[in-house]
PDB file of C-alpha atoms in Angstrom:
ATOM      1  CA  MET A  16       0.014   0.032   0.046  1.00  0.00           C
ATOM      2  CA  ALA A  17       1.358   3.379  -0.921  1.00  0.00           C
ATOM      3  CA  LYS A  18       2.398   5.643   2.008  1.00  0.00           C
ATOM      4  CA  ILE A  19       1.522   9.200   0.956  1.00  0.00           C
ATOM      5  CA  SER A  20       2.915  11.980   3.079  1.00  0.00           C
ATOM      6  CA  THR A  21       1.208  15.267   3.838  1.00  0.00           C
ATOM      7  CA  ILE A  22       4.094  17.078   2.085  1.00  0.00           C
ATOM      8  CA  PHE A  23       3.400  15.232  -1.187  1.00  0.00           C
ATOM      9  CA  PRO A  24      -0.382  14.460  -1.211  1.00  0.00           C
ATOM     10  CA  ARG A  25      -0.118  12.192  -4.233  1.00  0.00           C
ATOM     11  CA  ARG A  26       2.423   9.875  -5.771  1.00  0.00           C
ATOM     12  CA  GLY A  27       4.421  11.047  -8.725  1.00  0.00           C
ATOM     13  CA  LEU A  28       7.712  12.444 -10.045  1.00  0.00           C
ATOM     14  CA  ILE A  29      10.191  14.528  -8.021  1.00  0.00           C
ATOM     15  CA  VAL A  30      12.690  16.288 -10.387  1.00  0.00           C
ATOM     16  CA  SER A  31      16.285  16.757  -9.097  1.00  0.00           C
ATOM     17  CA  ALA A  32      17.473  20.076 -10.410  1.00  0.00           C
ATOM     18  CA  GLN A  33      21.155  20.403  -9.395  1.00  0.00           C
ATOM     19  CA  ALA A  34      24.284  21.884 -10.959  1.00  0.00           C
ATOM     20  CA  LEU A  35      27.629  21.585  -9.167  1.00  0.00           C
ATOM     21  CA  GLU A  36      30.085  24.475  -9.222  1.00  0.00           C
ATOM     22  CA  ASP A  37      32.103  23.025 -12.048  1.00  0.00           C
ATOM     23  CA  GLU A  38      29.044  22.476 -14.378  1.00  0.00           C
ATOM     24  CA  PRO A  39      27.865  24.777 -17.110  1.00  0.00           C
ATOM     25  CA  LEU A  40      24.420  25.367 -15.601  1.00  0.00           C
ATOM     26  CA  HIS A  41      25.679  26.372 -12.115  1.00  0.00           C
ATOM     27  CA  GLY A  42      24.619  29.721 -10.746  1.00  0.00           C
ATOM     28  CA  GLY A  43      22.062  32.462 -11.467  1.00  0.00           C
ATOM     29  CA  ASP A  44      18.425  31.437 -11.899  1.00  0.00           C
ATOM     30  CA  THR A  45      19.011  28.463 -14.025  1.00  0.00           C
ATOM     31  CA  MET A  46      17.816  25.731 -11.580  1.00  0.00           C
ATOM     32  CA  ALA A  47      14.758  27.896 -10.651  1.00  0.00           C
ATOM     33  CA  LYS A  48      13.866  27.864 -14.319  1.00  0.00           C
ATOM     34  CA  MET A  49      14.481  24.157 -14.472  1.00  0.00           C
ATOM     35  CA  ALA A  50      12.089  23.755 -11.489  1.00  0.00           C
ATOM     36  CA  ARG A  51       9.405  25.924 -13.185  1.00  0.00           C
ATOM     37  CA  ALA A  52       9.649  23.771 -16.302  1.00  0.00           C
ATOM     38  CA  ALA A  53       9.258  20.661 -14.141  1.00  0.00           C
ATOM     39  CA  LEU A  54       6.204  22.067 -12.433  1.00  0.00           C
ATOM     40  CA  GLU A  55       4.574  22.886 -15.800  1.00  0.00           C
ATOM     41  CA  ALA A  56       5.265  19.359 -16.911  1.00  0.00           C
ATOM     42  CA  GLY A  57       3.527  17.842 -13.822  1.00  0.00           C
ATOM     43  CA  ALA A  58       6.272  17.249 -11.249  1.00  0.00           C
ATOM     44  CA  ILE A  59       5.077  17.075  -7.624  1.00  0.00           C
ATOM     45  CA  GLY A  60       8.251  18.208  -6.034  1.00  0.00           C
ATOM     46  CA  ILE A  61      11.889  19.370  -6.543  1.00  0.00           C
ATOM     47  CA  ARG A  62      15.142  18.195  -5.084  1.00  0.00           C
ATOM     48  CA  THR A  63      18.044  20.658  -5.255  1.00  0.00           C
ATOM     49  CA  ASN A  64      21.528  21.372  -3.945  1.00  0.00           C
ATOM     50  CA  GLY A  65      22.653  24.489  -2.182  1.00  0.00           C
ATOM     51  CA  ALA A  66      21.052  27.299  -0.206  1.00  0.00           C
ATOM     52  CA  HIS A  67      20.956  29.706  -3.202  1.00  0.00           C
ATOM     53  CA  ASP A  68      19.005  27.270  -5.356  1.00  0.00           C
ATOM     54  CA  ILE A  69      16.705  26.198  -2.578  1.00  0.00           C
ATOM     55  CA  ARG A  70      15.792  29.769  -1.934  1.00  0.00           C
ATOM     56  CA  ALA A  71      15.387  30.622  -5.539  1.00  0.00           C
ATOM     57  CA  ILE A  72      13.175  27.665  -6.306  1.00  0.00           C
ATOM     58  CA  LYS A  73      10.982  28.264  -3.260  1.00  0.00           C
ATOM     59  CA  GLU A  74      10.446  31.862  -4.435  1.00  0.00           C
ATOM     60  CA  ALA A  75       9.802  30.791  -8.028  1.00  0.00           C
ATOM     61  CA  ILE A  76       7.260  27.934  -7.562  1.00  0.00           C
ATOM     62  CA  ASP A  77       4.850  26.441  -5.104  1.00  0.00           C
ATOM     63  CA  LEU A  78       6.127  22.899  -4.853  1.00  0.00           C
ATOM     64  CA  PRO A  79       7.707  21.083  -1.906  1.00  0.00           C
ATOM     65  CA  VAL A  80      11.501  21.260  -2.071  1.00  0.00           C
ATOM     66  CA  ILE A  81      13.878  18.622  -0.861  1.00  0.00           C
ATOM     67  CA  GLY A  82      17.093  20.429   0.016  1.00  0.00           C
ATOM     68  CA  LEU A  83      20.693  19.211   0.446  1.00  0.00           C
ATOM     69  CA  ILE A  84      24.156  20.658   0.418  1.00  0.00           C
ATOM     70  CA  LYS A  85      27.046  18.673  -1.025  1.00  0.00           C
ATOM     71  CA  ARG A  86      30.234  19.455   0.799  1.00  0.00           C
ATOM     72  CA  VAL A  87      33.421  17.427   0.523  1.00  0.00           C
ATOM     73  CA  ILE A  88      35.354  17.099   3.788  1.00  0.00           C
ATOM     74  CA  PRO A  89      38.947  15.965   3.337  1.00  0.00           C
ATOM     75  CA  GLY A  90      39.343  12.348   4.335  1.00  0.00           C
ATOM     76  CA  ALA A  91      35.591  11.736   4.537  1.00  0.00           C
ATOM     77  CA  ASP A  92      33.277   9.753   2.218  1.00  0.00           C
ATOM     78  CA  VAL A  93      30.062  11.361   3.470  1.00  0.00           C
ATOM     79  CA  PHE A  94      29.330  14.610   1.496  1.00  0.00           C
ATOM     80  CA  ILE A  95      25.579  14.923   1.281  1.00  0.00           C
ATOM     81  CA  THR A  96      24.580  17.371   4.027  1.00  0.00           C
ATOM     82  CA  PRO A  97      27.380  16.034   6.300  1.00  0.00           C
ATOM     83  CA  THR A  98      27.089  18.368   9.304  1.00  0.00           C
ATOM     84  CA  MET A  99      24.726  20.676  11.384  1.00  0.00           C
ATOM     85  CA  GLN A 100      26.150  23.615   9.430  1.00  0.00           C
ATOM     86  CA  GLU A 101      24.685  22.355   6.155  1.00  0.00           C
ATOM     87  CA  VAL A 102      21.376  21.370   7.828  1.00  0.00           C
ATOM     88  CA  ALA A 103      20.873  24.894   9.296  1.00  0.00           C
ATOM     89  CA  ALA A 104      21.662  26.487   5.908  1.00  0.00           C
ATOM     90  CA  ILE A 105      19.155  24.242   4.166  1.00  0.00           C
ATOM     91  CA  LEU A 106      16.420  25.092   6.664  1.00  0.00           C
ATOM     92  CA  ASP A 107      17.181  28.822   6.615  1.00  0.00           C
ATOM     93  CA  ALA A 108      16.802  28.716   2.873  1.00  0.00           C
ATOM     94  CA  GLY A 109      13.227  27.388   3.188  1.00  0.00           C
ATOM     95  CA  ALA A 110      13.433  23.680   2.256  1.00  0.00           C
ATOM     96  CA  ASP A 111      10.539  21.468   3.330  1.00  0.00           C
ATOM     97  CA  ILE A 112      12.693  18.317   3.536  1.00  0.00           C
ATOM     98  CA  VAL A 113      16.321  17.915   4.323  1.00  0.00           C
ATOM     99  CA  ALA A 114      18.173  15.177   2.524  1.00  0.00           C
ATOM    100  CA  MET A 115      21.254  13.642   3.907  1.00  0.00           C
ATOM    101  CA  ASP A 116      23.587  10.657   3.811  1.00  0.00           C
ATOM    102  CA  VAL A 117      22.383   8.044   6.276  1.00  0.00           C
ATOM    103  CA  THR A 118      24.822   5.328   5.357  1.00  0.00           C
ATOM    104  CA  ASP A 119      26.636   3.062   7.841  1.00  0.00           C
ATOM    105  CA  ARG A 120      29.967   4.848   7.397  1.00  0.00           C
ATOM    106  CA  GLU A 121      32.115   7.059   9.640  1.00  0.00           C
ATOM    107  CA  GLY A 122      29.750   6.523  12.599  1.00  0.00           C
ATOM    108  CA  ARG A 123      27.029   8.200  10.550  1.00  0.00           C
ATOM    109  CA  LEU A 124      24.093   6.417  12.215  1.00  0.00           C
ATOM    110  CA  ASP A 125      25.049   7.792  15.519  1.00  0.00           C
ATOM    111  CA  LYS A 126      25.722  11.334  14.226  1.00  0.00           C
ATOM    112  CA  VAL A 127      22.398  11.792  12.402  1.00  0.00           C
ATOM    113  CA  VAL A 128      20.264  11.450  15.500  1.00  0.00           C
ATOM    114  CA  GLU A 129      21.077  15.062  16.594  1.00  0.00           C
ATOM    115  CA  LEU A 130      20.540  16.286  13.008  1.00  0.00           C
ATOM    116  CA  PHE A 131      17.121  14.557  12.802  1.00  0.00           C
ATOM    117  CA  GLY A 132      16.048  16.139  16.056  1.00  0.00           C
ATOM    118  CA  TYR A 133      16.997  19.628  15.062  1.00  0.00           C
ATOM    119  CA  ILE A 134      15.267  19.310  11.616  1.00  0.00           C
ATOM    120  CA  HIS A 135      12.071  18.162  13.272  1.00  0.00           C
ATOM    121  CA  GLU A 136      12.231  20.907  15.839  1.00  0.00           C
ATOM    122  CA  ARG A 137      12.418  23.366  12.914  1.00  0.00           C
ATOM    123  CA  GLY A 138       9.227  21.853  11.417  1.00  0.00           C
ATOM    124  CA  ALA A 139      10.819  20.167   8.472  1.00  0.00           C
ATOM    125  CA  ALA A 140      11.172  16.561   7.480  1.00  0.00           C
ATOM    126  CA  VAL A 141      14.094  14.198   6.828  1.00  0.00           C
ATOM    127  CA  MET A 142      14.914  12.220   3.742  1.00  0.00           C
ATOM    128  CA  ALA A 143      17.574   9.595   4.474  1.00  0.00           C
ATOM    129  CA  ASP A 144      19.703   8.753   1.485  1.00  0.00           C
ATOM    130  CA  VAL A 145      20.751   5.143   1.945  1.00  0.00           C
ATOM    131  CA  SER A 146      22.579   2.483  -0.080  1.00  0.00           C
ATOM    132  CA  THR A 147      21.360  -0.839   1.515  1.00  0.00           C
ATOM    133  CA  TYR A 148      18.291  -2.406   3.048  1.00  0.00           C
ATOM    134  CA  GLU A 149      19.897  -2.423   6.438  1.00  0.00           C
ATOM    135  CA  GLU A 150      20.643   1.276   6.253  1.00  0.00           C
ATOM    136  CA  GLY A 151      17.022   1.955   5.246  1.00  0.00           C
ATOM    137  CA  ILE A 152      15.671   0.111   8.170  1.00  0.00           C
ATOM    138  CA  ALA A 153      18.076   1.906  10.514  1.00  0.00           C
ATOM    139  CA  ALA A 154      17.122   5.321   9.124  1.00  0.00           C
ATOM    140  CA  ALA A 155      13.410   4.662   9.715  1.00  0.00           C
ATOM    141  CA  ARG A 156      14.115   3.444  13.270  1.00  0.00           C
ATOM    142  CA  LEU A 157      16.065   6.676  13.898  1.00  0.00           C
ATOM    143  CA  GLY A 158      13.189   8.810  12.783  1.00  0.00           C
ATOM    144  CA  ALA A 159      13.535   9.604   9.110  1.00  0.00           C
ATOM    145  CA  ASP A 160      10.387  10.622   7.403  1.00  0.00           C
ATOM    146  CA  PHE A 161      11.381   9.337   3.916  1.00  0.00           C
ATOM    147  CA  VAL A 162      13.952   6.704   2.863  1.00  0.00           C
ATOM    148  CA  GLY A 163      15.563   7.165  -0.585  1.00  0.00           C
ATOM    149  CA  THR A 164      17.587   4.640  -2.486  1.00  0.00           C
ATOM    150  CA  THR A 165      19.915   7.479  -3.641  1.00  0.00           C
ATOM    151  CA  LEU A 166      23.195   5.940  -2.624  1.00  0.00           C
ATOM    152  CA  SER A 167      22.761   2.411  -3.821  1.00  0.00           C
ATOM    153  CA  GLY A 168      25.774   1.714  -5.941  1.00  0.00           C
ATOM    154  CA  TYR A 169      27.722   4.632  -4.543  1.00  0.00           C
ATOM    155  CA  THR A 170      29.063   2.919  -1.583  1.00  0.00           C
ATOM    156  CA  PRO A 171      31.542   0.000  -2.049  1.00  0.00           C
ATOM    157  CA  TYR A 172      29.452  -2.505  -0.163  1.00  0.00           C
ATOM    158  CA  SER A 173      26.132  -1.712  -1.948  1.00  0.00           C
ATOM    159  CA  THR A 174      24.708  -3.340  -5.100  1.00  0.00           C
ATOM    160  CA  GLN A 175      26.695  -2.141  -8.217  1.00  0.00           C
ATOM    161  CA  GLN A 176      24.507  -2.056 -11.288  1.00  0.00           C
ATOM    162  CA  GLU A 177      23.759   0.308 -14.251  1.00  0.00           C
ATOM    163  CA  GLY A 178      20.000   0.730 -13.636  1.00  0.00           C
ATOM    164  CA  PRO A 179      17.853   1.584 -10.589  1.00  0.00           C
ATOM    165  CA  ASP A 180      18.014  -0.771  -7.633  1.00  0.00           C
ATOM    166  CA  LEU A 181      14.565  -2.277  -7.885  1.00  0.00           C
ATOM    167  CA  ASN A 182      15.290  -5.029  -5.446  1.00  0.00           C
ATOM    168  CA  LEU A 183      16.204  -2.491  -2.809  1.00  0.00           C
ATOM    169  CA  ILE A 184      13.072  -0.513  -3.521  1.00  0.00           C
ATOM    170  CA  ARG A 185      10.963  -3.689  -3.291  1.00  0.00           C
ATOM    171  CA  ARG A 186      12.454  -4.771   0.041  1.00  0.00           C
ATOM    172  CA  LEU A 187      12.241  -1.339   1.689  1.00  0.00           C
ATOM    173  CA  SER A 188       8.653  -0.677   0.535  1.00  0.00           C
ATOM    174  CA  GLY A 189       7.602  -4.076   1.839  1.00  0.00           C
ATOM    175  CA  GLU A 190       8.995  -3.403   5.299  1.00  0.00           C
ATOM    176  CA  LEU A 191       8.734   0.300   6.053  1.00  0.00           C
ATOM    177  CA  ASP A 192       5.724   2.275   7.215  1.00  0.00           C
ATOM    178  CA  ILE A 193       7.235   5.528   5.839  1.00  0.00           C
ATOM    179  CA  PRO A 194       7.484   6.497   2.170  1.00  0.00           C
ATOM    180  CA  VAL A 195      10.180   4.980   0.069  1.00  0.00           C
ATOM    181  CA  VAL A 196      11.732   7.261  -2.642  1.00  0.00           C
ATOM    182  CA  ALA A 197      13.292   5.655  -5.652  1.00  0.00           C
ATOM    183  CA  GLU A 198      16.353   7.557  -6.710  1.00  0.00           C
ATOM    184  CA  GLY A 199      19.455   6.703  -8.693  1.00  0.00           C
ATOM    185  CA  ARG A 200      20.263   5.831 -12.264  1.00  0.00           C
ATOM    186  CA  ILE A 201      16.663   6.193 -13.492  1.00  0.00           C
ATOM    187  CA  TRP A 202      17.168   7.233 -17.146  1.00  0.00           C
ATOM    188  CA  THR A 203      13.874   6.385 -18.824  1.00  0.00           C
ATOM    189  CA  PRO A 204      10.078   6.695 -18.217  1.00  0.00           C
ATOM    190  CA  GLU A 205       9.903   2.942 -18.259  1.00  0.00           C
ATOM    191  CA  GLU A 206      12.438   2.699 -15.416  1.00  0.00           C
ATOM    192  CA  ALA A 207      10.463   5.226 -13.343  1.00  0.00           C
ATOM    193  CA  VAL A 208       7.325   3.197 -13.770  1.00  0.00           C
ATOM    194  CA  ALA A 209       9.238   0.038 -12.880  1.00  0.00           C
ATOM    195  CA  ALA A 210      10.272   1.759  -9.670  1.00  0.00           C
ATOM    196  CA  LEU A 211       6.603   2.454  -8.832  1.00  0.00           C
ATOM    197  CA  ASP A 212       5.765  -1.141  -9.616  1.00  0.00           C
ATOM    198  CA  ALA A 213       8.462  -2.238  -7.217  1.00  0.00           C
ATOM    199  CA  GLY A 214       6.692  -0.275  -4.491  1.00  0.00           C
ATOM    200  CA  ALA A 215       8.242   3.192  -4.541  1.00  0.00           C
ATOM    201  CA  ASP A 216       5.917   5.964  -3.275  1.00  0.00           C
ATOM    202  CA  TYR A 217       7.834   8.644  -5.133  1.00  0.00           C
ATOM    203  CA  VAL A 218      10.391   8.656  -7.979  1.00  0.00           C
ATOM    204  CA  VAL A 219      13.293  11.143  -8.261  1.00  0.00           C
ATOM    205  CA  VAL A 220      14.837  11.757 -11.655  1.00  0.00           C
ATOM    206  CA  GLY A 221      17.735  14.195 -12.030  1.00  0.00           C
ATOM    207  CA  SER A 222      20.464  13.644 -14.555  1.00  0.00           C
ATOM    208  CA  ALA A 223      18.165  12.363 -17.310  1.00  0.00           C
ATOM    209  CA  ILE A 224      16.113  15.600 -17.099  1.00  0.00           C
ATOM    210  CA  THR A 225      18.306  18.463 -15.870  1.00  0.00           C
ATOM    211  CA  ARG A 226      21.972  17.725 -16.578  1.00  0.00           C
ATOM    212  CA  PRO A 227      22.384  18.175 -20.337  1.00  0.00           C
ATOM    213  CA  GLN A 228      26.093  17.427 -20.371  1.00  0.00           C
ATOM    214  CA  LEU A 229      25.355  13.940 -19.030  1.00  0.00           C
ATOM    215  CA  ILE A 230      22.477  13.382 -21.372  1.00  0.00           C
ATOM    216  CA  THR A 231      24.593  14.459 -24.341  1.00  0.00           C
ATOM    217  CA  ALA A 232      27.519  12.199 -23.225  1.00  0.00           C
ATOM    218  CA  ARG A 233      25.200   9.177 -23.423  1.00  0.00           C
ATOM    219  CA  TYR A 234      24.369   9.981 -26.966  1.00  0.00           C
ATOM    220  CA  VAL A 235      27.909  10.733 -27.889  1.00  0.00           C
ATOM    221  CA  LYS A 236      29.065   7.424 -26.435  1.00  0.00           C
ATOM    222  CA  ALA A 237      26.523   5.392 -28.280  1.00  0.00           C
ATOM    223  CA  ILE A 238      27.192   7.135 -31.628  1.00  0.00           C
ATOM    224  CA  ARG A 239      31.017   6.730 -31.210  1.00  0.00           C
ATOM    225  CA  GLN A 240      30.541   3.071 -30.437  1.00  0.00           C
ATOM    226  CA  LYS A 241      28.425   2.701 -33.543  1.00  0.00           C
ATOM    227  CA  LEU A 242      30.887   4.580 -35.734  1.00  0.00           C
ATOM    228  CA  GLY A 243      33.940   2.997 -34.284  1.00  0.00           C
TER     229      GLY A 243
END
């Protein structure tokens, strides 16, 4: 049975509109325009990186925003909203949901307890980005409001595959009482539908919609392989 939240009153597509500092679309109002286009096409929410884009998107459109901040800390593997500093900045920018790494690395499962508490005190929700079934169960137990399969394939001990981790989606959706968000390597509408069929309550698609350099690269690769 679908587990619909009060933030997203119906199932559907959440578009991840992100551009890192070294990417052509970074800065200005580009991600806000991406978000507006996603809204016009029927998206039910936006996931975005950085306080600037969170604020710009919240001002531009009336959709729930999942906010995160990617910050690389020397010597650490965790970089999606790693500390309280990022959490506070995301909330100050107006995000409805804070997304963060909730993998079983670097004592993370202990560290997120304080972060979860602070987010809930501020009236926002938590999306736990996990890479395995065990991490998803732990995140829910610790108080996450959503569990996303975002990091499956991006930790060395998780399933490595080219497409979305449908098995992880299926296992988590069958066990958890909170919404499961399918995210990661979803490139086609058919894969998005397959994620829903596997039990996902929501589907996040990013690179296939909002990162033209990656979309172009896939076409270039296929054509070069064909032409030799």
